[in-house]
mmCIF file of C-alpha atoms in Angstrom:
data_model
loop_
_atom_site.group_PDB
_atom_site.id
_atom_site.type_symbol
_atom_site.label_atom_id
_atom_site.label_comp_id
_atom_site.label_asym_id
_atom_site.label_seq_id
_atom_site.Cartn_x
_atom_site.Cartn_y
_atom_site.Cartn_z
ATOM 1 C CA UNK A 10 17.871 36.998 -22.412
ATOM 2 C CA UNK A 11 16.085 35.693 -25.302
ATOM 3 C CA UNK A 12 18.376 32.478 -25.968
ATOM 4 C CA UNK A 13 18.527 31.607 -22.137
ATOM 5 C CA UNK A 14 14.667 31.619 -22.202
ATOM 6 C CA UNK A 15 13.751 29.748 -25.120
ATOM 7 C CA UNK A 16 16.223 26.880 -24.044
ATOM 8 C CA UNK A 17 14.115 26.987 -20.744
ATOM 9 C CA UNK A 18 10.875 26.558 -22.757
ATOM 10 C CA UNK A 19 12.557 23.984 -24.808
ATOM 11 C CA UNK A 20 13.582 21.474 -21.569
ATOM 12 C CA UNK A 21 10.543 22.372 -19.998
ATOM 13 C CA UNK A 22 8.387 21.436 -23.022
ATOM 14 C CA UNK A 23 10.897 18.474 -23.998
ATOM 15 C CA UNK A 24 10.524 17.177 -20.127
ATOM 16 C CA UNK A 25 6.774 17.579 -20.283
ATOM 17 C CA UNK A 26 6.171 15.649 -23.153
ATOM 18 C CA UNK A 27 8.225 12.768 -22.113
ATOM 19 C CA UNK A 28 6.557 12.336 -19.020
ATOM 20 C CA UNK A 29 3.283 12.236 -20.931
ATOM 21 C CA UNK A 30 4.537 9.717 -23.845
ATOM 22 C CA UNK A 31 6.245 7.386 -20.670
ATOM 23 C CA UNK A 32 2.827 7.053 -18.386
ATOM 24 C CA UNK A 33 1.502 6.539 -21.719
ATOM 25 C CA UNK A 34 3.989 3.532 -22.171
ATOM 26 C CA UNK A 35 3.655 2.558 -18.670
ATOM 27 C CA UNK A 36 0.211 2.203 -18.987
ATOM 28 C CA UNK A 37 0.053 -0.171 -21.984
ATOM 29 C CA UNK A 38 2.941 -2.126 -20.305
ATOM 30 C CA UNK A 39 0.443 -2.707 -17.111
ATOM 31 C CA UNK A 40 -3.167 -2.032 -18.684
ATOM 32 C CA UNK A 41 -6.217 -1.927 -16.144
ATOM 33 C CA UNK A 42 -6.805 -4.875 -14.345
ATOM 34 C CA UNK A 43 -10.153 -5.518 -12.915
ATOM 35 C CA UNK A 44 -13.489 -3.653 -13.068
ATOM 36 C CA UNK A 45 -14.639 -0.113 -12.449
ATOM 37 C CA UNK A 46 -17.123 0.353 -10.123
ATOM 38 C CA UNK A 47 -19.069 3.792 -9.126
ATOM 39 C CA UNK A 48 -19.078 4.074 -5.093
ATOM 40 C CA UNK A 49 -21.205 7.180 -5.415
ATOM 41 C CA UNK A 50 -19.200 10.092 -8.166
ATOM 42 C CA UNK A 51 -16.344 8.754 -8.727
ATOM 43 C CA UNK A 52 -15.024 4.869 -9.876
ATOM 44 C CA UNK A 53 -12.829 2.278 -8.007
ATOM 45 C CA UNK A 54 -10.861 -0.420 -9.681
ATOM 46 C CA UNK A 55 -11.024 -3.510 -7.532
ATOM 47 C CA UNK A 56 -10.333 -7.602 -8.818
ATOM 48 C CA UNK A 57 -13.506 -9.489 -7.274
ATOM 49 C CA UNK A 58 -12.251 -13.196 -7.103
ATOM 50 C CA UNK A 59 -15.956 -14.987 -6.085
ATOM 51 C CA UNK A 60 -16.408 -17.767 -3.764
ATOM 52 C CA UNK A 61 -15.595 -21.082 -4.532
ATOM 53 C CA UNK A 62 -18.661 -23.850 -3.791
ATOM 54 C CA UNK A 63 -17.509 -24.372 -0.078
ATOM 55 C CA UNK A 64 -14.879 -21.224 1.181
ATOM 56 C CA UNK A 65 -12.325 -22.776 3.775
ATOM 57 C CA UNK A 66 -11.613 -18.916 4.877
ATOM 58 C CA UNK A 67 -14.327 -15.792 5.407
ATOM 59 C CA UNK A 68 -13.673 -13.178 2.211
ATOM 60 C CA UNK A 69 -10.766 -11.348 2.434
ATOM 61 C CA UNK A 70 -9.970 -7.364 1.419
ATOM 62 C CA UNK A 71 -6.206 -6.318 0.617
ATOM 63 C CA UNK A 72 -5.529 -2.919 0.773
ATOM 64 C CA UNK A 73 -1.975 -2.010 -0.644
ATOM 65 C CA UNK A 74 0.465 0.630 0.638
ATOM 66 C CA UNK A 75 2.255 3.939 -0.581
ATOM 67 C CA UNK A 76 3.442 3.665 -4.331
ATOM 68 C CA UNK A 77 1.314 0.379 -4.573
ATOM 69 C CA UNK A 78 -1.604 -0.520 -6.556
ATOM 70 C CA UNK A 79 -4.033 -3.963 -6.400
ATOM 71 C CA UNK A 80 -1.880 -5.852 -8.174
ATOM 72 C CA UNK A 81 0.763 -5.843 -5.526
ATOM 73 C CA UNK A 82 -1.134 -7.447 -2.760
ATOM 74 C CA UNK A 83 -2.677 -9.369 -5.946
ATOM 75 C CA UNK A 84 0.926 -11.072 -6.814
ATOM 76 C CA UNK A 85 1.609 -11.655 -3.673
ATOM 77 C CA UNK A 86 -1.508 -13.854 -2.301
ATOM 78 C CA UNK A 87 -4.215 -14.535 -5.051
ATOM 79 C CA UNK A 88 -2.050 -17.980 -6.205
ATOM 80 C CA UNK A 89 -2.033 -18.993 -1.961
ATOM 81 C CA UNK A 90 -5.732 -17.876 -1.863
ATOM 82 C CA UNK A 91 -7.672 -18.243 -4.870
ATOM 83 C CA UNK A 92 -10.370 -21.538 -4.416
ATOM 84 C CA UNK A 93 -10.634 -20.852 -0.063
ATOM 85 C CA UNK A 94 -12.165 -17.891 -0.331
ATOM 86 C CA UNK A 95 -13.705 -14.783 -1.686
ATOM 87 C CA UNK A 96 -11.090 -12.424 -2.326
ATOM 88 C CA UNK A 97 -11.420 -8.440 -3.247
ATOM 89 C CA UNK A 98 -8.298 -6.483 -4.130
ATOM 90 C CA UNK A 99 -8.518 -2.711 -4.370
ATOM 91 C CA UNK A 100 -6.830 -0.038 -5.974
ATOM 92 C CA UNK A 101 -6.930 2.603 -3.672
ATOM 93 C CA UNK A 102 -8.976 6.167 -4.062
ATOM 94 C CA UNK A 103 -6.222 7.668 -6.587
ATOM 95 C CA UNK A 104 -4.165 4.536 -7.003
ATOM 96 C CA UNK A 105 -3.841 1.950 -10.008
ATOM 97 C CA UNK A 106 -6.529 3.203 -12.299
ATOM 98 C CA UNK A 107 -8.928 4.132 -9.760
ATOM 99 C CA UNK A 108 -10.260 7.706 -9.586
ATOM 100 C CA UNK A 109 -9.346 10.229 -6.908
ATOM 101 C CA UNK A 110 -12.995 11.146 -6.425
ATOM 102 C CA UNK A 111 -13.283 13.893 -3.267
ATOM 103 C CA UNK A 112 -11.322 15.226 -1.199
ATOM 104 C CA UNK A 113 -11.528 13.348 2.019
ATOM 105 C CA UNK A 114 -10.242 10.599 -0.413
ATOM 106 C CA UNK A 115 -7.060 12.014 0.926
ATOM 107 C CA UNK A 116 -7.114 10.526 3.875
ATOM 108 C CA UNK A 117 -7.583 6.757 5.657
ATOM 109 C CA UNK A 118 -11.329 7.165 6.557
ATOM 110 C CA UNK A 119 -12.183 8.070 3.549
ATOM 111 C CA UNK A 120 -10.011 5.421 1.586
ATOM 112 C CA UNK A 121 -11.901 3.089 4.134
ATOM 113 C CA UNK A 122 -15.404 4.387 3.056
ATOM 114 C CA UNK A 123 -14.832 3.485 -0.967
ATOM 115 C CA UNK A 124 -13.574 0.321 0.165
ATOM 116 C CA UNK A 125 -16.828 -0.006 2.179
ATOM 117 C CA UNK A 126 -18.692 0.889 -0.696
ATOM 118 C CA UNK A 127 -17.048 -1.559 -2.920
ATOM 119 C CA UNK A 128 -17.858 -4.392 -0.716
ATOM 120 C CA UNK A 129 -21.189 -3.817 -0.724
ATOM 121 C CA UNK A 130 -21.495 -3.208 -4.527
ATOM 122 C CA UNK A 131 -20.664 -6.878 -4.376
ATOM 123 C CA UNK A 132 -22.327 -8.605 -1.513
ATOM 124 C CA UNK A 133 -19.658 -9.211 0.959
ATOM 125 C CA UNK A 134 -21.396 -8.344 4.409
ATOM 126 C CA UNK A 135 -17.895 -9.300 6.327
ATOM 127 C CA UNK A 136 -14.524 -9.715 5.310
ATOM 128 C CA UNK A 137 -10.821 -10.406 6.999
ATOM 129 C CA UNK A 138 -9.140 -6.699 6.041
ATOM 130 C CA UNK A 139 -6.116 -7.152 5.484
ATOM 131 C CA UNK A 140 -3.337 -4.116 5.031
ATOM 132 C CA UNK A 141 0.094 -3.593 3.880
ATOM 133 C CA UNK A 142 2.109 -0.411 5.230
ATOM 134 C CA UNK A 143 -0.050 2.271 4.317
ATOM 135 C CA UNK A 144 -3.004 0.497 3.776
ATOM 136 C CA UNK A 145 -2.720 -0.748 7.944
ATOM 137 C CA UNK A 146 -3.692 3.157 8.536
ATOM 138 C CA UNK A 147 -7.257 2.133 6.499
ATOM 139 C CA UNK A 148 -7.272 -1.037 7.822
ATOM 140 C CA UNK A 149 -7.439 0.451 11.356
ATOM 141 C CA UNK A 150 -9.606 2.963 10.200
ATOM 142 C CA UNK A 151 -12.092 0.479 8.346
ATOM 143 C CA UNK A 152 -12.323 -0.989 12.152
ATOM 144 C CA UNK A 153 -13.392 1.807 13.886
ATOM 145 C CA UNK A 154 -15.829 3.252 11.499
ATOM 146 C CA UNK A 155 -17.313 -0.091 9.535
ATOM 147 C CA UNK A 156 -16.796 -2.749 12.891
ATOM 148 C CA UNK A 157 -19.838 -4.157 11.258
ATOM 149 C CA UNK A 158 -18.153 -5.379 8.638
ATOM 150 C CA UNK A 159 -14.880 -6.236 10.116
ATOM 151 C CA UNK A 160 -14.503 -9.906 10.931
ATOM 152 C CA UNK A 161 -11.126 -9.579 11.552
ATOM 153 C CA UNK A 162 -7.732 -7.243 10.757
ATOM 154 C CA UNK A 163 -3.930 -8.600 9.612
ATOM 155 C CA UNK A 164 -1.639 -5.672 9.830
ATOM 156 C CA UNK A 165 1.832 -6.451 7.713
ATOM 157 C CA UNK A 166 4.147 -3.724 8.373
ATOM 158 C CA UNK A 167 1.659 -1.532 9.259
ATOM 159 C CA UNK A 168 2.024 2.372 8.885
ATOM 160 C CA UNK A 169 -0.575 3.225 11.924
ATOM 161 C CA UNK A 170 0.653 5.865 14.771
ATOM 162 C CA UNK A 171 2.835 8.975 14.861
ATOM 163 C CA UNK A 172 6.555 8.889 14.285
ATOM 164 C CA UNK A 173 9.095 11.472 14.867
ATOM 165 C CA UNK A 174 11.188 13.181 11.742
ATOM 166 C CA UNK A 175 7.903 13.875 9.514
ATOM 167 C CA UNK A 176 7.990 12.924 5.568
ATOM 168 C CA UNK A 177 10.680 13.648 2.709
ATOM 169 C CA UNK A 178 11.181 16.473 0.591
ATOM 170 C CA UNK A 179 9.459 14.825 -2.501
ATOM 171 C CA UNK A 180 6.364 14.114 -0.662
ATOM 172 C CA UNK A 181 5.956 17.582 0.599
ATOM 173 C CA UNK A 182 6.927 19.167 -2.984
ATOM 174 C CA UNK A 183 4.507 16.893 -5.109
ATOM 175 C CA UNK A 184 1.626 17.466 -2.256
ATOM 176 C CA UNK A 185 2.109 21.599 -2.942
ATOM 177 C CA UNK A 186 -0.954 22.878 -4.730
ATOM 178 C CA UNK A 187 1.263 24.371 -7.229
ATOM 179 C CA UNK A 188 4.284 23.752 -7.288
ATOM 180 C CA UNK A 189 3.632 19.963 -7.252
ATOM 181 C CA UNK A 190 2.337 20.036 -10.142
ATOM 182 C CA UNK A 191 5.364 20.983 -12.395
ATOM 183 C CA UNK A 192 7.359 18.501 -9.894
ATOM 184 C CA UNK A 193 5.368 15.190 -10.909
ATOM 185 C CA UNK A 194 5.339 16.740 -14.547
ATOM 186 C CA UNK A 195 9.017 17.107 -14.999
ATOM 187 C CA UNK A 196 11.232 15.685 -12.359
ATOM 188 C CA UNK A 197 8.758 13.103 -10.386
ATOM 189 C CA UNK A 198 8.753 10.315 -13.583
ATOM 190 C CA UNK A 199 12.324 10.698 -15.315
ATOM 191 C CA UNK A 200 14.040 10.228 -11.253
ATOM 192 C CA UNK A 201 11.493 7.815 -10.779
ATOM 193 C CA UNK A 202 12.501 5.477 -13.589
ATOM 194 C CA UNK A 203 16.190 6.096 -12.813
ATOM 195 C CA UNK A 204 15.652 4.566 -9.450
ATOM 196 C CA UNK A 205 13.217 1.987 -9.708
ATOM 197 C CA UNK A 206 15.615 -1.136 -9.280
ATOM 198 C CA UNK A 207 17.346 0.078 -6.029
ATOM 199 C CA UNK A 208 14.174 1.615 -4.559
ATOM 200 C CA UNK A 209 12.235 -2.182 -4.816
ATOM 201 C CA UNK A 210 15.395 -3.486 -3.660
ATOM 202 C CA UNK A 211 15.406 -1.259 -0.562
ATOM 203 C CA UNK A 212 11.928 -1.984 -0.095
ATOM 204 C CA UNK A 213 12.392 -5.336 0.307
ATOM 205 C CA UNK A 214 16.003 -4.982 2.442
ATOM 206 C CA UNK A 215 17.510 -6.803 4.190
ATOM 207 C CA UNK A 216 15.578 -9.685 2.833
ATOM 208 C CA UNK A 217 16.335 -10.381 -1.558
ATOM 209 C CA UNK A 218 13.168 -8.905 -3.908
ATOM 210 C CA UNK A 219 11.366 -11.579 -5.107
ATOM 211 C CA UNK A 220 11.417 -12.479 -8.602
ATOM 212 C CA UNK A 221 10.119 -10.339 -11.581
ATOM 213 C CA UNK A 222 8.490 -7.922 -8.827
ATOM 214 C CA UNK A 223 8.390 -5.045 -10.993
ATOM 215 C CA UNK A 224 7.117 -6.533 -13.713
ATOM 216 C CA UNK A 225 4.313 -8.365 -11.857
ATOM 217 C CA UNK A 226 3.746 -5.619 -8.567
ATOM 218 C CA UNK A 227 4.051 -3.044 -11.428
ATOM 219 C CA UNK A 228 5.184 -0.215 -9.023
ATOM 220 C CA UNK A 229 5.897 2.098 -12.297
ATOM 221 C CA UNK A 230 2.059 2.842 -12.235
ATOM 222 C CA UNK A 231 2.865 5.065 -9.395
ATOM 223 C CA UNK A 232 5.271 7.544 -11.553
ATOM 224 C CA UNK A 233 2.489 9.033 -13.781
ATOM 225 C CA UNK A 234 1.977 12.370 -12.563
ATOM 226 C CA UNK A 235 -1.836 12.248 -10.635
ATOM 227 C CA UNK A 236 -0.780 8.853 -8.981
ATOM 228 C CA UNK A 237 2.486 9.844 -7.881
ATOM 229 C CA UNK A 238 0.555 13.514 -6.698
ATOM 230 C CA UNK A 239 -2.285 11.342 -4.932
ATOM 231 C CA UNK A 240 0.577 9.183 -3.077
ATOM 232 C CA UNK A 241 2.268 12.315 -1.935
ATOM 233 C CA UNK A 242 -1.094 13.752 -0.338
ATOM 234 C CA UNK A 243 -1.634 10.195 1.390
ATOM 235 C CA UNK A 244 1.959 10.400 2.702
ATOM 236 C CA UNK A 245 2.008 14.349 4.119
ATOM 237 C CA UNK A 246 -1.771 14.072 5.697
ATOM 238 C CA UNK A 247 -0.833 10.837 6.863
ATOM 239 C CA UNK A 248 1.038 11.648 10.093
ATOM 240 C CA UNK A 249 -1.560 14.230 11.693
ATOM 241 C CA UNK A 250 -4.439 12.056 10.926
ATOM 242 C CA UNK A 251 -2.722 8.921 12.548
ATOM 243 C CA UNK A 252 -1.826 11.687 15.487
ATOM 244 C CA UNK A 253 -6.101 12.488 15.561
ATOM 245 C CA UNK A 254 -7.676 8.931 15.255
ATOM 246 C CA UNK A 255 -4.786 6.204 16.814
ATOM 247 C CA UNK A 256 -6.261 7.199 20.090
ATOM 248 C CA UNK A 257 -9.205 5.268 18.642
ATOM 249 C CA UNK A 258 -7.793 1.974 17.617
ATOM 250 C CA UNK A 259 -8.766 0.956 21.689
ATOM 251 C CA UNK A 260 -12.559 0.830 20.374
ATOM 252 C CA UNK A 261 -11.327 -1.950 17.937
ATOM 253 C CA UNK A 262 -12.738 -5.346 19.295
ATOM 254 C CA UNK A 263 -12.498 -7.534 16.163
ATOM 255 C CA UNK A 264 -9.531 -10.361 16.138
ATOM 256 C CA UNK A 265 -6.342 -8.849 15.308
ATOM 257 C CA UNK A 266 -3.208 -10.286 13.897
ATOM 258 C CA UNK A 267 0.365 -7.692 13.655
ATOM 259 C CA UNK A 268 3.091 -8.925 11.409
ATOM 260 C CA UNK A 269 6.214 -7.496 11.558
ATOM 261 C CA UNK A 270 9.623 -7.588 10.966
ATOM 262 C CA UNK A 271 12.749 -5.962 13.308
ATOM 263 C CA UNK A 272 14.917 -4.799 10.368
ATOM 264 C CA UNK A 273 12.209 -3.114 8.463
ATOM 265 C CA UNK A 274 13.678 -0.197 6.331
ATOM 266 C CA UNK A 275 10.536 1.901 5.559
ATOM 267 C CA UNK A 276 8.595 2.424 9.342
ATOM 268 C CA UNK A 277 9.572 1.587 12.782
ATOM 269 C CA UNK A 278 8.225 -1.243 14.038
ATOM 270 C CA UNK A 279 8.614 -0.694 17.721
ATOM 271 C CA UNK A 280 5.881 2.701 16.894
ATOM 272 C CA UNK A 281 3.418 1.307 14.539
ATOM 273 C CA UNK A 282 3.215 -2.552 15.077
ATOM 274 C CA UNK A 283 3.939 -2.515 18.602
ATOM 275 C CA UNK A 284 1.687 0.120 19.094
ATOM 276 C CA UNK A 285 -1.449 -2.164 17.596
ATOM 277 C CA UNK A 286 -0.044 -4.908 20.138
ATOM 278 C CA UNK A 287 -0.620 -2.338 22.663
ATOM 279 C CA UNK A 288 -3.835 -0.392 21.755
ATOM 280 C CA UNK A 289 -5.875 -3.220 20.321
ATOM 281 C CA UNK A 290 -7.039 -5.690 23.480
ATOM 282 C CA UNK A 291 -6.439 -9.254 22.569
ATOM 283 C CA UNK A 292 -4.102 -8.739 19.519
ATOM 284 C CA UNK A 293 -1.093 -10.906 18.668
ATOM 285 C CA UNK A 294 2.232 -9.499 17.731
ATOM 286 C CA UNK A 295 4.133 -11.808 15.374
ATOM 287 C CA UNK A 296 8.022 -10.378 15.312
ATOM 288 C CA UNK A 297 9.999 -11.554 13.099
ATOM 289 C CA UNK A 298 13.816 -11.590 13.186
ATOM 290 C CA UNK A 299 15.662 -10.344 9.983
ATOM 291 C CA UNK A 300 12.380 -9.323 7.905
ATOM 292 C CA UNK A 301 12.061 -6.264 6.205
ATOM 293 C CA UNK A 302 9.610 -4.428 5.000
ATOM 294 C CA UNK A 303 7.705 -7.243 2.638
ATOM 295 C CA UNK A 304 6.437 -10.106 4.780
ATOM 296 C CA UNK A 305 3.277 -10.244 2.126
ATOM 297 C CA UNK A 306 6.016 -11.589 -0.039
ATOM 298 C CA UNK A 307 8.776 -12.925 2.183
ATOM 299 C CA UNK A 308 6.919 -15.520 4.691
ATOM 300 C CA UNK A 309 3.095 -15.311 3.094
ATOM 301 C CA UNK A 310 2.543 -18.986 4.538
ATOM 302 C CA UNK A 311 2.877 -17.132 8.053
ATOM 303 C CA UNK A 312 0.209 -14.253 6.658
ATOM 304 C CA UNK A 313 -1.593 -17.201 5.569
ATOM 305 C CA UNK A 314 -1.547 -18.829 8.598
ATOM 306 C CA UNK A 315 -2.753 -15.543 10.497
ATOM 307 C CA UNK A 316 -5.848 -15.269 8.302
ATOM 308 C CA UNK A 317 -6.055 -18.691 8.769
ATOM 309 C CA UNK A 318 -5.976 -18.300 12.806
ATOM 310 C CA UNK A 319 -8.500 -15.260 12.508
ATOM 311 C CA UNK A 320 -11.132 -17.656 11.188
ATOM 312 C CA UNK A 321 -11.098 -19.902 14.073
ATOM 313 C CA UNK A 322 -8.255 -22.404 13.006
ATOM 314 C CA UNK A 323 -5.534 -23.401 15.182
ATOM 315 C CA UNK A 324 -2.360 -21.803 14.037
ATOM 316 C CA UNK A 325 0.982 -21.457 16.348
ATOM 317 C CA UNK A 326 1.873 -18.111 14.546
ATOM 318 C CA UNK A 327 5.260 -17.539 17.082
ATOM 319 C CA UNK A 328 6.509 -21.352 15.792
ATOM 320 C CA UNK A 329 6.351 -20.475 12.051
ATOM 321 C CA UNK A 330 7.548 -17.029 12.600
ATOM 322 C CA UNK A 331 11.103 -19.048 14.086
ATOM 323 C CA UNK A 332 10.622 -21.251 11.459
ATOM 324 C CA UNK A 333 10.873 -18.768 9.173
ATOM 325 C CA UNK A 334 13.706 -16.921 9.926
ATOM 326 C CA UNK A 335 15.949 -19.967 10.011
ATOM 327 C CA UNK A 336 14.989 -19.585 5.810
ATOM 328 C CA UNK A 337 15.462 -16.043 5.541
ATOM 329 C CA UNK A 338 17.827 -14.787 2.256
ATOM 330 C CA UNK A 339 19.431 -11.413 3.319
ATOM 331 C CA UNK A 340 19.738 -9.267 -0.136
ATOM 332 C CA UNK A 341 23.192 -7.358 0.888
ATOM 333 C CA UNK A 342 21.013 -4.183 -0.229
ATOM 334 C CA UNK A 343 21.454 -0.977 1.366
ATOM 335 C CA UNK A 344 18.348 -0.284 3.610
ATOM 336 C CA UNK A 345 17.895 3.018 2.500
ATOM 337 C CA UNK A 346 15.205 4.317 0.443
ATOM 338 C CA UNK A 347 14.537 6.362 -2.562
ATOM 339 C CA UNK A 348 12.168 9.097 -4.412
ATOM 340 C CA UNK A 349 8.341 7.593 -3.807
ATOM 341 C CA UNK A 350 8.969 4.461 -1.253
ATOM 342 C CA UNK A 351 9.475 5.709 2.204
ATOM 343 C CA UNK A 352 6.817 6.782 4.261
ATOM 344 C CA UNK A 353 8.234 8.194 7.458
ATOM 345 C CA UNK A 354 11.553 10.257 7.411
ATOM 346 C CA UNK A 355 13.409 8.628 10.606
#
């Protein structure tokens, strides 16, 4: 019995201290970007990009998805953005290198009041909110419980109403008070690392990942143990709270812009996107054949053109969404997902 056992405490020891010398590594490969700032007990990291002289656009707030961090939405639209308006990009409650702080930091409304409180550390009364996947559940959320400082809402493959089929296993075993935590200490990072490449490729199927993604999204920041534990208790609350508050989204009165794709891999657009169409008055659904899961990388001039459109500016959003499916590259990548990117088990 002895032999059997100390082999055990070996592995287990071996696997724990790899995990701990590889966030380690992953953190010096993608240090901190942007400041901390205290929303009231606990710190959010968030990139403030001030105004130029004369902003062509109203501020704008990105709010990444599951597994993501600020410099996602960051890589994706600061280059488009930077010198038309104020931009903010937040790591989310738990995310990136910003702390957990309480518990209701578990869930959307309380994701949407640090965001809040971010904003108003620096002085932006308003702001276009714009969310990716996971982050449309906050965006929604930031419109019915901040409306005063909603001036308008972009959805990209939003994550935002109940779905049959629940979450995967992972999700459930990292969320487990317990046993989650020997999960993201021993398995969670080592299977993690092992399918990085195929799960950004799936992410972004049918459509090709865009160059140097991981190195510039850094999605690895996501396999250290708390981060990878925090986006597990997103993903498992996430369905029951959509289930409590969608009803709400009908209260939402601020201009609202959906994009989505019809082969997206990680949520079902005809439930969460059509279902904004549907419960938000006024709204426009843009639908776009062959798109995936990543239109914040795969047509941004059409996101771009939908903040654009929320400001006041005439934008035909259905005429660049044909236009830009005659470009779309299809990656030949299988559409499903692995350990960490999936939200919804279909």
């Amino acid at each position: 019995m002895i032999l059997p056992l100390a082999l055990v405490a070996i592995l287990v020891a071996a696997a724990f201290s790899f995990t701990a010398w590889k966030s380690r590594q992953i953190e010096r490969q993608f240090p901190r970007h942007g400041e901390l700032i205290d929303v009231g007990g606990y710190r959010i990291n968030a990139l403030h990009i001030p105004a130029p002289p004369n902003p062509a656009l109203p501020p704008i707030v990105f709010i990444h998805g599951a597994s993501g961090n600020l410099r996602d939405q960051e890589t994706a639209f600061r280059k488009l953005l930077e010198g038309r308006a104020e931009l903010l990009f937040i790591d989310r409650p738990g995310h990136g290198y910003s702390e957990r702080g309480r518990p209701e930091n578990g869930f959307p409304d309380g994701q949407a009041v640090a965001i809040s409180r971010v904003m108003d550390m620096k002085g932006m009364e308003r702001a276009i909110i714009v969310g990716h996947s996971f982050g449309g559940a906050i965006t929604a959320s930031f419109a019915v419980f901040h409306p005063e400082k909603t001036a308008g809402l972009l959805f990209l493959a939003p994550a935002t109403h109940p779905w049959p089929g629940g979450v995967d296993w992972y999700y459930r075993i990292s969320a487990a008070p317990y046993l989650g935590f020997w999960f993201t200490r021993l398995i969670s990072l080592p299977a993690g690392l092992v399918l990085l490449d195929g799960a950004t490729r799936s992410v972004f199927s049918p459509n090709l990942r865009r160059d140097r993604y991981v190195e510039k999204g850094a999605p690895a920041l996501v396999l250290r143990p708390e981060n990878f534990r925090n986006n597990a208790v997103d993903v498992a609350n996430l369905h029951d709270y959509v289930t409590r508050i969608s009803p709400r989204y009908k209260e939402i009165t601020a201009p609202t812009i959906v994009i989505t794709g019809d082969s997206d891999p990680i949520v079902l657009e005809e439930i969460h996107s059509q279902g904004l169409a549907r419960d938000i008055a006024g709204s426009e659904l843009v639908k776009i054949h062959g798109l995936g899961h990543k239109p914040d990388y795969v047509v941004p001039d059409v996101a771009i053109a939908a903040m654009e459109k929320i400001a006041g500016m005439d934008r035909d959003l259905q005429a660049l969404a044909r236009m830009a499916e005659a470009r779309l590259t299809q990656s030949g990548t299988t559409s499903e997902t692995t350990l960490g990117m999936a939200i919804e088990r279909k």
